[in-house]
mmCIF file of C-alpha atoms in Angstrom:
data_model
loop_
_atom_site.group_PDB
_atom_site.id
_atom_site.type_symbol
_atom_site.label_atom_id
_atom_site.label_comp_id
_atom_site.label_asym_id
_atom_site.label_seq_id
_atom_site.Cartn_x
_atom_site.Cartn_y
_atom_site.Cartn_z
ATOM 1 C CA MET A 25 123.827 133.267 171.690
ATOM 2 C CA ASP A 26 120.793 134.650 169.841
ATOM 3 C CA SER A 27 118.950 131.336 170.243
ATOM 4 C CA ALA A 28 119.483 131.385 174.012
ATOM 5 C CA GLU A 29 118.280 134.983 174.165
ATOM 6 C CA PHE A 30 115.181 134.088 172.138
ATOM 7 C CA ASP A 31 114.403 131.180 174.489
ATOM 8 C CA SER A 32 114.593 133.562 177.444
ATOM 9 C CA LEU A 33 112.281 136.027 175.698
ATOM 10 C CA ARG A 34 109.891 133.196 174.818
ATOM 11 C CA ARG A 35 109.618 132.208 178.468
ATOM 12 C CA GLU A 36 108.923 135.819 179.395
ATOM 13 C CA ALA A 37 106.270 136.058 176.654
ATOM 14 C CA THR A 38 104.641 132.824 177.859
ATOM 15 C CA LYS A 39 104.472 134.229 181.384
ATOM 16 C CA LEU A 40 102.846 137.439 180.110
ATOM 17 C CA GLU A 41 100.457 135.386 177.956
ATOM 18 C CA ARG A 42 99.210 133.369 180.938
ATOM 19 C CA HIS A 43 98.900 136.479 183.086
ATOM 20 C CA LEU A 44 96.970 138.253 180.324
ATOM 21 C CA GLU A 45 94.600 135.333 179.732
ATOM 22 C CA ASP A 46 93.907 135.098 183.479
ATOM 23 C CA ARG A 47 93.181 138.833 183.797
ATOM 24 C CA VAL A 48 90.979 138.962 180.683
ATOM 25 C CA SER A 49 89.006 135.962 181.961
ATOM 26 C CA ARG A 50 88.510 137.688 185.322
ATOM 27 C CA TYR A 51 87.495 140.883 183.578
ATOM 28 C CA GLN A 52 84.874 139.077 181.499
ATOM 29 C CA GLN A 53 83.456 137.386 184.609
ATOM 30 C CA LEU A 54 83.298 140.736 186.378
ATOM 31 C CA ALA A 55 81.563 142.289 183.355
ATOM 32 C CA GLN A 56 78.913 139.547 183.511
ATOM 33 C CA ARG A 57 78.296 140.299 187.196
ATOM 34 C CA LEU A 58 77.985 143.998 186.434
ATOM 35 C CA ALA A 59 75.533 143.197 183.628
ATOM 36 C CA THR A 60 73.274 141.153 185.924
ATOM 37 C CA GLY A 61 73.404 143.640 188.762
ATOM 38 C CA GLY A 62 75.873 141.595 190.775
ATOM 39 C CA ASN A 63 74.481 142.447 194.215
ATOM 40 C CA GLU A 64 74.912 139.045 195.829
ATOM 41 C CA ASP A 65 77.114 140.130 198.719
ATOM 42 C CA GLY A 66 78.364 136.675 199.562
ATOM 43 C CA MET A 67 79.392 135.846 196.025
ATOM 44 C CA MET A 68 81.019 139.244 195.483
ATOM 45 C CA HIS A 69 82.879 139.036 198.796
ATOM 46 C CA SER A 70 84.120 135.515 198.059
ATOM 47 C CA GLN A 71 85.230 136.293 194.516
ATOM 48 C CA ASN A 72 86.830 139.612 195.466
ATOM 49 C CA GLN A 73 88.627 137.831 198.284
ATOM 50 C CA SER A 74 89.991 135.142 195.938
ATOM 51 C CA PHE A 75 91.091 137.763 193.413
ATOM 52 C CA SER A 76 92.762 139.841 196.098
ATOM 53 C CA LEU A 77 94.549 136.836 197.544
ATOM 54 C CA LEU A 78 95.964 135.999 194.123
ATOM 55 C CA ASP A 79 97.062 139.600 193.612
ATOM 56 C CA ALA A 80 98.637 139.669 197.045
ATOM 57 C CA ALA A 81 100.490 136.424 196.344
ATOM 58 C CA GLU A 82 101.906 137.938 193.173
ATOM 59 C CA THR A 83 102.806 141.336 194.686
ATOM 60 C CA GLY A 84 103.663 140.172 198.204
ATOM 61 C CA ASN A 85 101.423 142.870 199.702
ATOM 62 C CA MET A 86 98.976 141.147 202.036
ATOM 63 C CA GLN A 87 97.984 144.364 203.783
ATOM 64 C CA HIS A 88 96.770 145.840 200.491
ATOM 65 C CA SER A 89 94.829 142.642 199.796
ATOM 66 C CA ASN A 90 92.916 142.938 203.066
ATOM 67 C CA SER A 91 91.649 146.388 202.143
ATOM 68 C CA SER A 92 90.714 145.196 198.661
ATOM 69 C CA PHE A 93 88.202 142.739 200.170
ATOM 70 C CA ARG A 94 85.850 145.665 200.539
ATOM 71 C CA SER A 95 86.375 146.998 197.000
ATOM 72 C CA LYS A 96 83.297 147.664 194.926
ATOM 73 C CA PRO A 97 82.734 146.038 191.518
ATOM 74 C CA GLU A 98 83.523 149.353 189.821
ATOM 75 C CA GLU A 99 86.826 149.584 191.670
ATOM 76 C CA GLU A 100 87.626 145.972 190.826
ATOM 77 C CA GLU A 101 86.838 146.705 187.173
ATOM 78 C CA ALA A 102 89.151 149.743 187.160
ATOM 79 C CA ILE A 103 92.007 147.749 188.758
ATOM 80 C CA LEU A 104 91.657 144.858 186.312
ATOM 81 C CA SER A 105 91.375 147.222 183.349
ATOM 82 C CA ALA A 106 94.579 149.042 184.313
ATOM 83 C CA ASP A 107 96.416 145.735 184.871
ATOM 84 C CA ILE A 108 95.300 144.365 181.486
ATOM 85 C CA SER A 109 96.319 147.573 179.707
ATOM 86 C CA ARG A 110 99.787 147.417 181.283
ATOM 87 C CA THR A 111 100.174 143.742 180.362
ATOM 88 C CA LEU A 112 99.086 144.393 176.762
ATOM 89 C CA GLN A 113 101.630 147.186 176.445
ATOM 90 C CA SER A 114 104.388 145.086 178.014
ATOM 91 C CA MET A 115 103.679 142.159 175.674
ATOM 92 C CA THR A 116 103.528 144.486 172.655
ATOM 93 C CA ASP A 117 106.930 145.993 173.519
ATOM 94 C CA LEU A 118 108.389 142.538 174.181
ATOM 95 C CA ILE A 119 107.250 141.171 170.802
ATOM 96 C CA ASN A 120 108.006 144.173 168.603
ATOM 97 C CA GLN A 121 111.157 145.535 170.220
ATOM 98 C CA ARG A 122 112.886 142.417 171.525
ATOM 99 C CA MET A 123 111.574 139.140 170.104
ATOM 100 C CA GLN A 124 111.195 140.248 166.477
ATOM 101 C CA PRO A 125 114.800 141.583 166.115
ATOM 102 C CA VAL A 126 116.253 138.459 167.747
ATOM 103 C CA ALA A 127 114.137 136.202 165.509
ATOM 104 C CA GLU A 128 115.409 138.080 162.457
ATOM 105 C CA ARG A 129 119.015 137.628 163.603
ATOM 106 C CA THR A 130 118.641 133.900 164.181
ATOM 107 C CA GLY A 131 116.910 133.427 160.815
ATOM 108 C CA LYS A 132 115.071 130.336 162.070
ATOM 109 C CA SER A 133 111.571 129.717 160.762
ATOM 110 C CA GLN A 134 110.330 128.338 164.100
ATOM 111 C CA HIS A 135 111.304 131.584 165.809
ATOM 112 C CA ALA A 136 109.409 133.624 163.222
ATOM 113 C CA LEU A 137 106.368 131.362 163.678
ATOM 114 C CA LEU A 138 106.507 131.831 167.454
ATOM 115 C CA VAL A 139 106.595 135.618 167.042
ATOM 116 C CA LYS A 140 103.587 135.374 164.721
ATOM 117 C CA ARG A 141 101.738 133.159 167.225
ATOM 118 C CA TYR A 142 102.333 135.570 170.105
ATOM 119 C CA ARG A 143 101.121 138.446 167.920
ATOM 120 C CA GLU A 144 97.896 136.538 167.206
ATOM 121 C CA ILE A 145 97.429 135.824 170.919
ATOM 122 C CA LEU A 146 98.020 139.490 171.686
ATOM 123 C CA PHE A 147 95.509 140.534 169.016
ATOM 124 C CA ASP A 148 92.823 138.112 170.238
ATOM 125 C CA SER A 149 93.280 139.086 173.901
ATOM 126 C CA SER A 150 93.262 142.791 173.052
ATOM 127 C CA THR A 151 90.090 142.371 170.979
ATOM 128 C CA ASP A 152 88.325 140.473 173.778
ATOM 129 C CA PHE A 153 89.372 143.048 176.369
ATOM 130 C CA HIS A 154 88.314 146.093 174.327
ATOM 131 C CA LYS A 155 85.008 144.452 173.420
ATOM 132 C CA THR A 156 84.264 143.652 177.071
ATOM 133 C CA SER A 157 85.440 147.091 178.200
ATOM 134 C CA ALA A 158 83.146 148.760 175.679
ATOM 135 C CA ALA A 159 80.232 146.623 176.895
ATOM 136 C CA VAL A 160 80.948 147.620 180.512
ATOM 137 C CA ALA A 161 81.061 151.297 179.533
ATOM 138 C CA ARG A 162 77.741 151.002 177.692
ATOM 139 C CA ARG A 163 76.082 149.308 180.668
ATOM 140 C CA ARG A 164 77.406 151.994 182.995
ATOM 141 C CA GLU A 165 76.096 154.750 180.743
ATOM 142 C CA ALA A 166 72.723 153.036 180.419
ATOM 143 C CA ARG A 167 72.484 152.660 184.194
ATOM 144 C CA ASP A 168 73.273 156.334 184.721
ATOM 145 C CA LEU A 169 70.753 157.358 182.080
ATOM 146 C CA PHE A 170 67.953 155.238 183.535
ATOM 147 C CA GLN A 171 68.754 156.390 187.044
ATOM 148 C CA GLY A 172 68.419 159.979 185.829
ATOM 149 C CA ALA A 173 65.146 159.123 184.074
ATOM 150 C CA ASP A 174 63.779 157.528 187.263
ATOM 151 C CA LYS A 175 64.644 160.605 189.274
ATOM 152 C CA SER A 176 62.856 162.805 186.721
ATOM 153 C CA LYS A 177 59.730 160.619 186.903
ATOM 154 C CA LYS A 178 59.689 160.711 190.689
ATOM 155 C CA GLY A 179 59.862 164.503 190.590
ATOM 156 C CA ASP A 180 56.941 164.650 188.145
ATOM 157 C CA ALA A 181 59.087 166.576 185.703
ATOM 158 C CA ARG A 182 60.107 165.575 182.200
ATOM 159 C CA ASP A 183 63.689 166.331 181.393
ATOM 160 C CA PRO A 184 64.010 167.041 177.628
ATOM 161 C CA ALA A 185 67.790 166.649 177.805
ATOM 162 C CA MET A 186 67.453 163.208 179.383
ATOM 163 C CA GLU A 187 64.919 162.130 176.776
ATOM 164 C CA GLN A 188 67.256 163.309 174.046
ATOM 165 C CA LEU A 189 70.096 161.318 175.608
ATOM 166 C CA LEU A 190 67.899 158.221 175.716
ATOM 167 C CA ARG A 191 67.008 158.613 172.039
ATOM 168 C CA GLU A 192 70.669 159.066 171.169
ATOM 169 C CA ARG A 193 71.504 156.010 173.225
ATOM 170 C CA ASN A 194 68.996 153.911 171.301
ATOM 171 C CA SER A 195 70.427 155.184 168.031
ATOM 172 C CA ILE A 196 73.973 154.409 169.176
ATOM 173 C CA GLU A 197 72.890 150.960 170.302
ATOM 174 C CA GLY A 198 71.500 150.236 166.850
ATOM 175 C CA SER A 199 74.731 151.448 165.247
ATOM 176 C CA ARG A 200 76.737 149.322 167.660
ATOM 177 C CA LYS A 201 74.802 146.192 166.726
ATOM 178 C CA SER A 202 75.421 146.895 163.048
ATOM 179 C CA ALA A 203 79.113 147.463 163.724
ATOM 180 C CA ASN A 204 79.320 144.211 165.705
ATOM 181 C CA ALA A 205 77.722 142.364 162.791
ATOM 182 C CA VAL A 206 80.283 143.861 160.402
ATOM 183 C CA LEU A 207 83.130 142.980 162.790
ATOM 184 C CA GLY A 208 81.812 139.426 163.019
ATOM 185 C CA GLN A 209 81.806 139.137 159.249
ATOM 186 C CA ALA A 210 85.314 140.598 159.113
ATOM 187 C CA HIS A 211 86.484 138.033 161.663
ATOM 188 C CA GLU A 212 84.998 135.206 159.591
ATOM 189 C CA ILE A 213 86.637 136.613 156.444
ATOM 190 C CA ARG A 214 89.941 136.812 158.304
ATOM 191 C CA SER A 215 89.634 133.162 159.308
ATOM 192 C CA ASP A 216 88.763 132.175 155.733
ATOM 193 C CA LEU A 217 91.714 134.140 154.353
ATOM 194 C CA ARG A 218 94.034 132.499 156.859
ATOM 195 C CA SER A 219 92.749 129.063 155.802
ATOM 196 C CA GLN A 220 93.144 129.967 152.127
ATOM 197 C CA GLY A 221 96.665 131.209 152.836
ATOM 198 C CA ASN A 222 97.576 127.874 154.387
ATOM 199 C CA SER A 223 96.097 126.085 151.367
ATOM 200 C CA LEU A 224 98.044 128.296 148.960
ATOM 201 C CA ARG A 225 101.255 127.619 150.861
ATOM 202 C CA GLY A 226 100.588 123.892 150.470
ATOM 203 C CA VAL A 227 99.948 124.323 146.735
ATOM 204 C CA SER A 228 103.110 126.405 146.421
ATOM 205 C CA SER A 229 105.133 123.643 148.068
ATOM 206 C CA THR A 230 103.641 121.095 145.655
ATOM 207 C CA MET A 231 104.454 123.303 142.675
ATOM 208 C CA VAL A 232 108.028 123.655 143.863
ATOM 209 C CA ASN A 233 108.351 119.868 144.049
ATOM 210 C CA ILE A 234 106.880 119.492 140.558
ATOM 211 C CA ALA A 235 109.206 122.185 139.209
ATOM 212 C CA SER A 236 112.204 120.411 140.732
ATOM 213 C CA ASN A 237 111.195 117.212 138.885
ATOM 214 C CA ILE A 238 110.541 118.902 135.515
ATOM 215 C CA PRO A 239 114.221 118.867 134.376
ATOM 216 C CA GLY A 240 114.248 115.040 134.623
ATOM 217 C CA VAL A 241 110.944 114.798 132.721
ATOM 218 C CA ASN A 242 112.245 117.093 129.972
ATOM 219 C CA LYS A 243 115.397 115.011 129.688
ATOM 220 C CA LEU A 244 113.335 111.840 129.299
ATOM 221 C CA ILE A 245 111.156 113.449 126.596
ATOM 222 C CA GLU A 246 114.261 114.632 124.729
ATOM 223 C CA THR A 247 115.769 111.134 124.846
ATOM 224 C CA ILE A 248 112.548 109.632 123.460
ATOM 225 C CA ARG A 249 112.479 112.248 120.697
ATOM 226 C CA LYS A 250 116.090 111.458 119.676
ATOM 227 C CA LYS A 251 115.410 107.727 119.691
ATOM 228 C CA ARG A 252 112.355 108.227 117.483
ATOM 229 C CA GLY A 253 114.391 110.361 115.095
ATOM 230 C CA GLN A 254 116.990 107.621 114.784
ATOM 231 C CA ASP A 255 114.290 105.027 114.087
ATOM 232 C CA ASP A 256 112.795 107.284 111.389
ATOM 233 C CA LYS A 257 116.192 107.588 109.727
ATOM 234 C CA ILE A 258 116.674 103.804 109.718
ATOM 235 C CA VAL A 259 113.211 103.204 108.226
ATOM 236 C CA SER A 260 113.823 105.886 105.597
ATOM 237 C CA GLY A 261 117.147 104.273 104.665
ATOM 238 C CA VAL A 262 115.567 100.850 104.321
ATOM 239 C CA ILE A 263 112.769 102.241 102.096
ATOM 240 C CA ALA A 264 115.302 104.081 99.926
ATOM 241 C CA ALA A 265 117.396 100.929 99.549
ATOM 242 C CA CYS A 266 114.333 98.921 98.542
ATOM 243 C CA VAL A 267 113.358 101.532 95.909
ATOM 244 C CA LEU A 268 116.876 101.572 94.460
ATOM 245 C CA PHE A 269 117.030 97.775 94.365
ATOM 246 C CA THR A 270 113.649 97.647 92.582
ATOM 247 C CA LEU A 271 114.772 100.202 89.960
ATOM 248 C CA TYR A 272 117.993 98.356 89.400
ATOM 249 C CA TYR A 273 116.063 95.091 88.981
ATOM 250 C CA LEU A 274 113.637 96.563 86.456
ATOM 251 C CA PHE A 275 116.011 98.648 84.317
ATOM 252 C CA GLY A 276 119.346 97.119 85.043
#
């Protein structure tokens, strides 16, 4: 019963995984268009149309998809961001509240490994999404700041507040680069630790096999020791007999 329930939950998790990967990929493509300006009307119209058709096919709402053809990149970004956030929350609840308890009840190692795998997928997708979302937010803030600076220049007036914001932005950008470098190192360390963990599990398995064979080795060593003790006793007896025979021959 628990195994059948886990299989059903696994299929649901696989469906959410594919949906999440598709949405995160779309979000990253949209972020790249926003970064490059993304004003090619034909490309934007074609891509927005394909996205909206897919959404309409999933929701069954073709009328809503027709209006979404005219959505701006910012609106598309907000829709995708909300969809990804909902999917992340749904997958988190599915793994922690449903799959994990069922895996613990079944007690099967493959079920525990599947739960671990889905958690890693969820972590990687969440990291990619938050990183891309932060990049989109930074580009939006930079655009707003530079637009404000351009307006100030056109009006022949220097805005001290805007200049201060630009300096703070540069400082934050430097801090962000440092933080990204630290996060990259942490990701590499995490990968190394995971590899070392796998190696240690292999060593542990080898040690268990050696430990299981040690009782037989100890028994063999004990048998050899007893046999050697018996041989020593025989040799000692023969030497003693020879000494006694020699004494009897000389003084007898």
